[in-house]
mmCIF file of C-alpha atoms and ligand atoms in Angstrom:
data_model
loop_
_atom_site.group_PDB
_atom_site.id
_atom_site.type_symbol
_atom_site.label_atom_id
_atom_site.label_comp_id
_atom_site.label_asym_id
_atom_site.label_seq_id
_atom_site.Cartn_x
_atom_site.Cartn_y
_atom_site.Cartn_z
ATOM 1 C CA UNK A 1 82.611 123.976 132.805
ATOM 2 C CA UNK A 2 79.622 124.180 130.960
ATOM 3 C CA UNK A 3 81.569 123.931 127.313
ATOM 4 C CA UNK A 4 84.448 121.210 129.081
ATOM 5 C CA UNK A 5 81.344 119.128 129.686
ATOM 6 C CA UNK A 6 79.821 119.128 125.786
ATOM 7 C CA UNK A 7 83.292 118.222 125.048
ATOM 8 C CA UNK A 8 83.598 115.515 127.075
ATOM 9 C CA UNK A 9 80.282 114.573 126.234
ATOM 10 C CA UNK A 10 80.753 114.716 122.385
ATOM 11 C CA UNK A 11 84.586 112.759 122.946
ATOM 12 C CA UNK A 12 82.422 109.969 125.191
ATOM 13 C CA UNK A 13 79.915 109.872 121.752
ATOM 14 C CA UNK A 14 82.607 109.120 119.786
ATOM 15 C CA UNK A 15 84.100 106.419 121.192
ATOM 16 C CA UNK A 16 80.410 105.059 122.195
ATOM 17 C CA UNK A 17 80.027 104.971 118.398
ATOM 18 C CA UNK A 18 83.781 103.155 117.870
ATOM 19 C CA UNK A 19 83.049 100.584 120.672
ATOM 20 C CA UNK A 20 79.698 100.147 118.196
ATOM 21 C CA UNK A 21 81.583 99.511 115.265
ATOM 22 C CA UNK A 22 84.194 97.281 116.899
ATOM 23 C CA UNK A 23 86.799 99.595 115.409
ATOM 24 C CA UNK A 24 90.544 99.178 116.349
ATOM 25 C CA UNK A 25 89.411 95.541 117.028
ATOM 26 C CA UNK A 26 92.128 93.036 115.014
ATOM 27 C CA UNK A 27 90.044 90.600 113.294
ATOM 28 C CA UNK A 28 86.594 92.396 113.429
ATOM 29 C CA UNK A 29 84.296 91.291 110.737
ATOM 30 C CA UNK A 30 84.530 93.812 107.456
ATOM 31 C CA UNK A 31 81.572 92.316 105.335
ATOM 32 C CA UNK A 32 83.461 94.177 102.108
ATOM 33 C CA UNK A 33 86.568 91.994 102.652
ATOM 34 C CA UNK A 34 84.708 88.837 104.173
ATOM 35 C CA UNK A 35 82.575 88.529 100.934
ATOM 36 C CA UNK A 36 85.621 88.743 98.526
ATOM 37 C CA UNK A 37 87.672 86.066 100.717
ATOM 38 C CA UNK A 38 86.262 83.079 99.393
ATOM 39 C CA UNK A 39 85.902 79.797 101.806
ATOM 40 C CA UNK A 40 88.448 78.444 103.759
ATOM 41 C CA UNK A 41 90.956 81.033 102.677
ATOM 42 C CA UNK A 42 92.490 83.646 104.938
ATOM 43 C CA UNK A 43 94.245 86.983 103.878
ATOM 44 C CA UNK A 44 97.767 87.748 103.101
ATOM 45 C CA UNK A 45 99.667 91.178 102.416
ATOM 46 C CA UNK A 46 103.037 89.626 101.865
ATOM 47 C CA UNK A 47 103.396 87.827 98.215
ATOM 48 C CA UNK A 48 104.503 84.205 98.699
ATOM 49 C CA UNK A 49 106.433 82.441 96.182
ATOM 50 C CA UNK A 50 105.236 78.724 95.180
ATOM 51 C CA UNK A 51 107.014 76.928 92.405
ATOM 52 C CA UNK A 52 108.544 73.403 91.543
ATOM 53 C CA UNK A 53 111.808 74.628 93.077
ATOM 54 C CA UNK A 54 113.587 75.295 89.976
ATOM 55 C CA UNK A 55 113.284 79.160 88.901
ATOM 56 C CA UNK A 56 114.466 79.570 85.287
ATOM 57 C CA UNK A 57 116.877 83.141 84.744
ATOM 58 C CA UNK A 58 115.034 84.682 81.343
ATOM 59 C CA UNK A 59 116.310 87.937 79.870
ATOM 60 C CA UNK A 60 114.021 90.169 78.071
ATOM 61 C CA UNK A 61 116.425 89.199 74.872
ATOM 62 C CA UNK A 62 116.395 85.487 75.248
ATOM 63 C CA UNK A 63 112.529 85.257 76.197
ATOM 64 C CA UNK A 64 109.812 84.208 73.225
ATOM 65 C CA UNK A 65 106.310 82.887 73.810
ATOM 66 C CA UNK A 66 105.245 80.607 71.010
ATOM 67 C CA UNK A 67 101.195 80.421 70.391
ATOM 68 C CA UNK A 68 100.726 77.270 68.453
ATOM 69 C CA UNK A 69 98.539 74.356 68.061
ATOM 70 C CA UNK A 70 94.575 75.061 67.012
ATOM 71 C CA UNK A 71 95.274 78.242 64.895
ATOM 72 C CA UNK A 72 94.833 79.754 61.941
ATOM 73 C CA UNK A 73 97.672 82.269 62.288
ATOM 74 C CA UNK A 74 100.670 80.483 65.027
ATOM 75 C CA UNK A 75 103.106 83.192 66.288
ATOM 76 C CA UNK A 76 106.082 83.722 68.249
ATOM 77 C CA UNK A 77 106.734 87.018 69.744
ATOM 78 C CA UNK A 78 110.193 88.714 70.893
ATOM 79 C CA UNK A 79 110.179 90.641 73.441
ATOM 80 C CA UNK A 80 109.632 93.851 71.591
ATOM 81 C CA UNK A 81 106.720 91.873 69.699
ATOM 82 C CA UNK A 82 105.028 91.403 73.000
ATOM 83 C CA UNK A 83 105.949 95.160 74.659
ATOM 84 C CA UNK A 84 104.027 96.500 71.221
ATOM 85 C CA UNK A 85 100.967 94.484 71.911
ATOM 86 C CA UNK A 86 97.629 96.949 73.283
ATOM 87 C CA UNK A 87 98.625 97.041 76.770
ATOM 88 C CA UNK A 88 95.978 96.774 79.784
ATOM 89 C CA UNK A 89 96.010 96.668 83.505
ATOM 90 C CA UNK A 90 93.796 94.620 85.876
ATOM 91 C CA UNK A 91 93.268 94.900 89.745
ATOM 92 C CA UNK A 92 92.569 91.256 90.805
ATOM 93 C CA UNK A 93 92.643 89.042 93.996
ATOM 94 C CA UNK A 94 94.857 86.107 93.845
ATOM 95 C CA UNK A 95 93.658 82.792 95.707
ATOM 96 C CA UNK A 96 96.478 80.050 96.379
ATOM 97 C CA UNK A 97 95.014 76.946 96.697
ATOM 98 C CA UNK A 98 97.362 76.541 99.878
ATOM 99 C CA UNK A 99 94.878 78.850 101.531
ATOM 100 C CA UNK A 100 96.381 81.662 101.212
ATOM 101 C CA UNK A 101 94.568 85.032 99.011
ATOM 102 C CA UNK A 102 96.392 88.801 98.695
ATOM 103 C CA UNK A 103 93.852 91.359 97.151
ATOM 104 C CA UNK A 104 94.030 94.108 94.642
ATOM 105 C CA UNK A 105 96.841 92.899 92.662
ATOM 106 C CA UNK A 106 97.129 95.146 89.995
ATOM 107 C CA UNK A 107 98.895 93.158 86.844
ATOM 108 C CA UNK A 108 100.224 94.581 83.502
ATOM 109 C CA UNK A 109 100.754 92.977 80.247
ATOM 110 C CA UNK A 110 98.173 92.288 77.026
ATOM 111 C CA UNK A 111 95.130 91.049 77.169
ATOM 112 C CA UNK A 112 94.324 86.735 76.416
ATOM 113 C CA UNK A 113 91.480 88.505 74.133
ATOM 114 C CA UNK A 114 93.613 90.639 72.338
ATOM 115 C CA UNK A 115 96.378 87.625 71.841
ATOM 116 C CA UNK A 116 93.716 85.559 70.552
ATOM 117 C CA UNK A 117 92.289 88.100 68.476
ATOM 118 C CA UNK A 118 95.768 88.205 66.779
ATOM 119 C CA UNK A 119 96.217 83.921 66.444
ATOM 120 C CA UNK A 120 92.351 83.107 65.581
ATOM 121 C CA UNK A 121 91.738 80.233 67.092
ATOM 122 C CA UNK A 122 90.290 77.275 65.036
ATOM 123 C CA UNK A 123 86.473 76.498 65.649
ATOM 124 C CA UNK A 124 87.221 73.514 66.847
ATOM 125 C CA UNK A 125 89.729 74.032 69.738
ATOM 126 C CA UNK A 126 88.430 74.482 73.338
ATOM 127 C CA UNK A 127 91.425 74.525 75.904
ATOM 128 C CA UNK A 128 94.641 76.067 75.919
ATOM 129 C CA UNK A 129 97.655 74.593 77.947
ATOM 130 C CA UNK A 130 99.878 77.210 78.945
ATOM 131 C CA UNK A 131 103.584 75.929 79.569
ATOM 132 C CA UNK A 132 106.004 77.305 82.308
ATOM 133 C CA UNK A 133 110.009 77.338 81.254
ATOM 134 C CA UNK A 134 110.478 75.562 83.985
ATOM 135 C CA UNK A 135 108.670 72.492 82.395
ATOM 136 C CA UNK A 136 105.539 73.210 84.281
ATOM 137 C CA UNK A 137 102.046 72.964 82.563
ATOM 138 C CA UNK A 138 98.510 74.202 83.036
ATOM 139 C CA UNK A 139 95.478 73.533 81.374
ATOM 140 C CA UNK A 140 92.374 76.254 81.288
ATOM 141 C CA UNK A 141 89.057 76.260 78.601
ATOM 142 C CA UNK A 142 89.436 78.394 76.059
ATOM 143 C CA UNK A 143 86.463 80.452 77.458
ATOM 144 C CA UNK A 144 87.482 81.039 80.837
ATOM 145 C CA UNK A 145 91.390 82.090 79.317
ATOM 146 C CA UNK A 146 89.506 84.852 76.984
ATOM 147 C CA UNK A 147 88.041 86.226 79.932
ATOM 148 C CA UNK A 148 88.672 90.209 80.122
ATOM 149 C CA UNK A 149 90.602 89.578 83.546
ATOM 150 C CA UNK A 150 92.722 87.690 82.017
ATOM 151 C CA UNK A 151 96.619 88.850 80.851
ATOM 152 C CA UNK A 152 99.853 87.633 79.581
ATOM 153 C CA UNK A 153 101.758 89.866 82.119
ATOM 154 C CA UNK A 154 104.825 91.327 83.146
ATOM 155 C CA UNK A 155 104.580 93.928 85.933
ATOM 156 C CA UNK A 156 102.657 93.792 89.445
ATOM 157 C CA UNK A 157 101.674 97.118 90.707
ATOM 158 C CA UNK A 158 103.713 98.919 88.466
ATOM 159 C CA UNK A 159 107.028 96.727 89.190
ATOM 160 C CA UNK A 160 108.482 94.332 86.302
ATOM 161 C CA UNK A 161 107.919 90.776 87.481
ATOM 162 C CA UNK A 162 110.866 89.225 89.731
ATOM 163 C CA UNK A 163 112.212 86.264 88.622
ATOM 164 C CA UNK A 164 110.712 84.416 92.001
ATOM 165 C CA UNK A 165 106.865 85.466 90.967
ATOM 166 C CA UNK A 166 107.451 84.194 87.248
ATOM 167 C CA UNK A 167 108.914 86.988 85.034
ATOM 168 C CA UNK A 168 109.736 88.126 82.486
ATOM 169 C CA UNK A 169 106.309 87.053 81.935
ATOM 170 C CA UNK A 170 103.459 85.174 83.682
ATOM 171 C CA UNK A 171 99.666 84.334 82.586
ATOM 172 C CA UNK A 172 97.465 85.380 85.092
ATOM 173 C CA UNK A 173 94.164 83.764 85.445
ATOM 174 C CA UNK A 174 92.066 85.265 88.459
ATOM 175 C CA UNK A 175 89.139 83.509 88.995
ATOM 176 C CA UNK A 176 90.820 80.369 89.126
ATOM 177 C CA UNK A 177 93.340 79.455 91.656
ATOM 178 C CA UNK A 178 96.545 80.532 91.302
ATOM 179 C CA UNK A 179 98.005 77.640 90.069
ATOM 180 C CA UNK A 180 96.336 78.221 86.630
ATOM 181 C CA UNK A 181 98.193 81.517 86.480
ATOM 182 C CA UNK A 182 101.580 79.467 84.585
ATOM 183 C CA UNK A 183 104.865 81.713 85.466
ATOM 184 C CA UNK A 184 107.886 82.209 83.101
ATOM 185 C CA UNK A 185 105.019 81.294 79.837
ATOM 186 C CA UNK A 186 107.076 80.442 76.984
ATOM 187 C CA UNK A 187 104.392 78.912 75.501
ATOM 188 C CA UNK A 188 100.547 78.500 74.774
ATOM 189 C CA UNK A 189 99.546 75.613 72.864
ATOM 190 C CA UNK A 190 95.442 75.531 71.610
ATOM 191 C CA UNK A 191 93.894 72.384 71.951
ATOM 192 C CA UNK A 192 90.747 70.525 71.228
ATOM 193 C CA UNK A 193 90.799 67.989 74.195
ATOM 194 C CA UNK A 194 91.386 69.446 76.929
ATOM 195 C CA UNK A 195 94.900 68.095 78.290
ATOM 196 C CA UNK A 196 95.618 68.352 81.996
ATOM 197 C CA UNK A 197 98.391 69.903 82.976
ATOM 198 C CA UNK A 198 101.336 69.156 85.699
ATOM 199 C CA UNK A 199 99.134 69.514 88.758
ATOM 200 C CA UNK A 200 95.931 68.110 87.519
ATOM 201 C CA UNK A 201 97.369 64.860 86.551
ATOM 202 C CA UNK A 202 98.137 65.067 90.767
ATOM 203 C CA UNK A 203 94.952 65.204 91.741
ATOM 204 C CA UNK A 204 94.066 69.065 91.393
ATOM 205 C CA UNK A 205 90.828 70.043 90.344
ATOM 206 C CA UNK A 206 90.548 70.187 86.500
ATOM 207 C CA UNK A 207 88.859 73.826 86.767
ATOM 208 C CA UNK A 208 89.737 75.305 90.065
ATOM 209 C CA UNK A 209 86.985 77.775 91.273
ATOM 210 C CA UNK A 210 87.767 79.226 94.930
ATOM 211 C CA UNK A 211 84.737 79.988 95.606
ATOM 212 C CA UNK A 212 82.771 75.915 95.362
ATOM 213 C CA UNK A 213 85.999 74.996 96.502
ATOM 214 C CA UNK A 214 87.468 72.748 93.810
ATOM 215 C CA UNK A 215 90.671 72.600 94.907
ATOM 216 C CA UNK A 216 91.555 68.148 94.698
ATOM 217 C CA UNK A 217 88.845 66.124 92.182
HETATM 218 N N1 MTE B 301 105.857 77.816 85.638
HETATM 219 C C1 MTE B 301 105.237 77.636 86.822
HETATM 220 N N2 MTE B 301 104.140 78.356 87.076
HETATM 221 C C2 MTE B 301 103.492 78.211 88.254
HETATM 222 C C3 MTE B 301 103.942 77.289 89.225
HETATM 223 C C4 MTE B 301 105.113 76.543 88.927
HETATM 224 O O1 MTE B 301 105.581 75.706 89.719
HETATM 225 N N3 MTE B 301 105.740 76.747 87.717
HETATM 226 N N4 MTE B 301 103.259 77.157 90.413
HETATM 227 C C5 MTE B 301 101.850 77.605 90.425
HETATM 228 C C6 MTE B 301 101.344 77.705 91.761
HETATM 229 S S1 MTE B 301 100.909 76.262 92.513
HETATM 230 C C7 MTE B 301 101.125 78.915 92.362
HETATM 231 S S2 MTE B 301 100.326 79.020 93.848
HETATM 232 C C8 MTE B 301 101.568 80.181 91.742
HETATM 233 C C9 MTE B 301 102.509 80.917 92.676
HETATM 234 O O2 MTE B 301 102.888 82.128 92.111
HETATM 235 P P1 MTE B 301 103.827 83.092 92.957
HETATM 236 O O3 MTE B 301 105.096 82.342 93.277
HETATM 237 O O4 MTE B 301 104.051 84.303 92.146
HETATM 238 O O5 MTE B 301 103.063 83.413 94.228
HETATM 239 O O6 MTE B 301 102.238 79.965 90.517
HETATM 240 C C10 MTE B 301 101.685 78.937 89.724
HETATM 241 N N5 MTE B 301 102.394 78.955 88.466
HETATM 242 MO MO1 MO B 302 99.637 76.864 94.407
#
């Protein structure tokens, strides 16, 4: 009895120590996942899709992105252009200004840096407008786009892009709200004004940091 009772003594201990950490409890607070969901946000594990309601159909063979505008060397790349670019992954978050954020998103495609390491941007341009196929528009600085999150992609977690989440090929921009991140890019035009795009003109925030909050200006 004497060994049944350090058993049930040690199995008491445990959960003693569970009912400590709230485990099992729905909703407890994980400080981890609390500090990387920024304010008035709440966590998704499903993808949802947001769009204008029009979702262009882009082969591989018919898609180009143009790069034009405040350049010294404008390009358009094919497909196979594009698929012989440096290729890098990133695990991000994504934060929908509907409220809604998914973490650890891990995107595939080539880096802004390395795409504007290949066009040379003038010394005078500071934005870029990226534009959707779908006639959709998006305007980010020039800084922020070269960040080293930042990608021209076309697979999430190791999947090609469906034609609902933007592909062949979407920007992704993740430290801005989502709707920076332009799907089906056909085109990035290099600006020295910056030139607000289809939902600033509507009264979304010119920037769009999650974290202060600028969602509306
Ligand atoms: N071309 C294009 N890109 C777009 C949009 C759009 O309507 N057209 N919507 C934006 C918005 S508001 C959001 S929240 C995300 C949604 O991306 P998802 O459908 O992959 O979740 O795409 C952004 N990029
Ligand atoms: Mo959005």
């Amino acid at each position: 009895m004497a060994e049944g009772g350090g058993i049930r003594e040690k199995l008491v201990a445990i959960k003693q120590a569970w009912a400590e950490s709230r485990r099992l409890i729905t909703g407890a607070p994980d400080p981890e996942r609390a500090a990387r969901l920024p304010p008035g946000q709440r966590l998704l594990t499903n993808w949802p899709v947001l769009d204008l309601g029009l979702k262009p159909a882009i082969s591989k063979a018919e898609w180009r992105l143009a790069v034009d505008g405040l350049v010294a060397n404008p390009v358009t790349w094919d497909w196979e252009t594009y698929a012989a670019q440096p290729q890098i992954e990133d695990v991000s978050d994504i934060h929908c200004v509907t409220q809604w954020s998914r973490f650890d998103n891990r995107w595939s495609g080539v880096a802004t840096s390395h795409l504007l390491s290949v066009v040379q941007p003038l010394p005078h341009a500071n934005a870029v407008v990226l534009h959707g196929a779908d006639g959709y528009t998006t305007n980010i600085t020039l800084e922020r786009f070269a960040g080293d999150d930042c990608l021209i992609a076309h697979a999430h977690d190791g999947t090609p892009l469906t034609r609902d989440h933007g592909g062949p090929v979407r920007a992704i921009i993740p430290r801005w709200y989502f709707w920076k991140s332009a799907k089906w890019l056909t085109r990035i035009e290099v600006v020295a004004v910056d030139k607000p795009g289809f939902w600033e003109v509507r009264g979304y925030h010119n920037e769009g940091d999650p974290w202060t909050e600028q969602r509306y200006n």
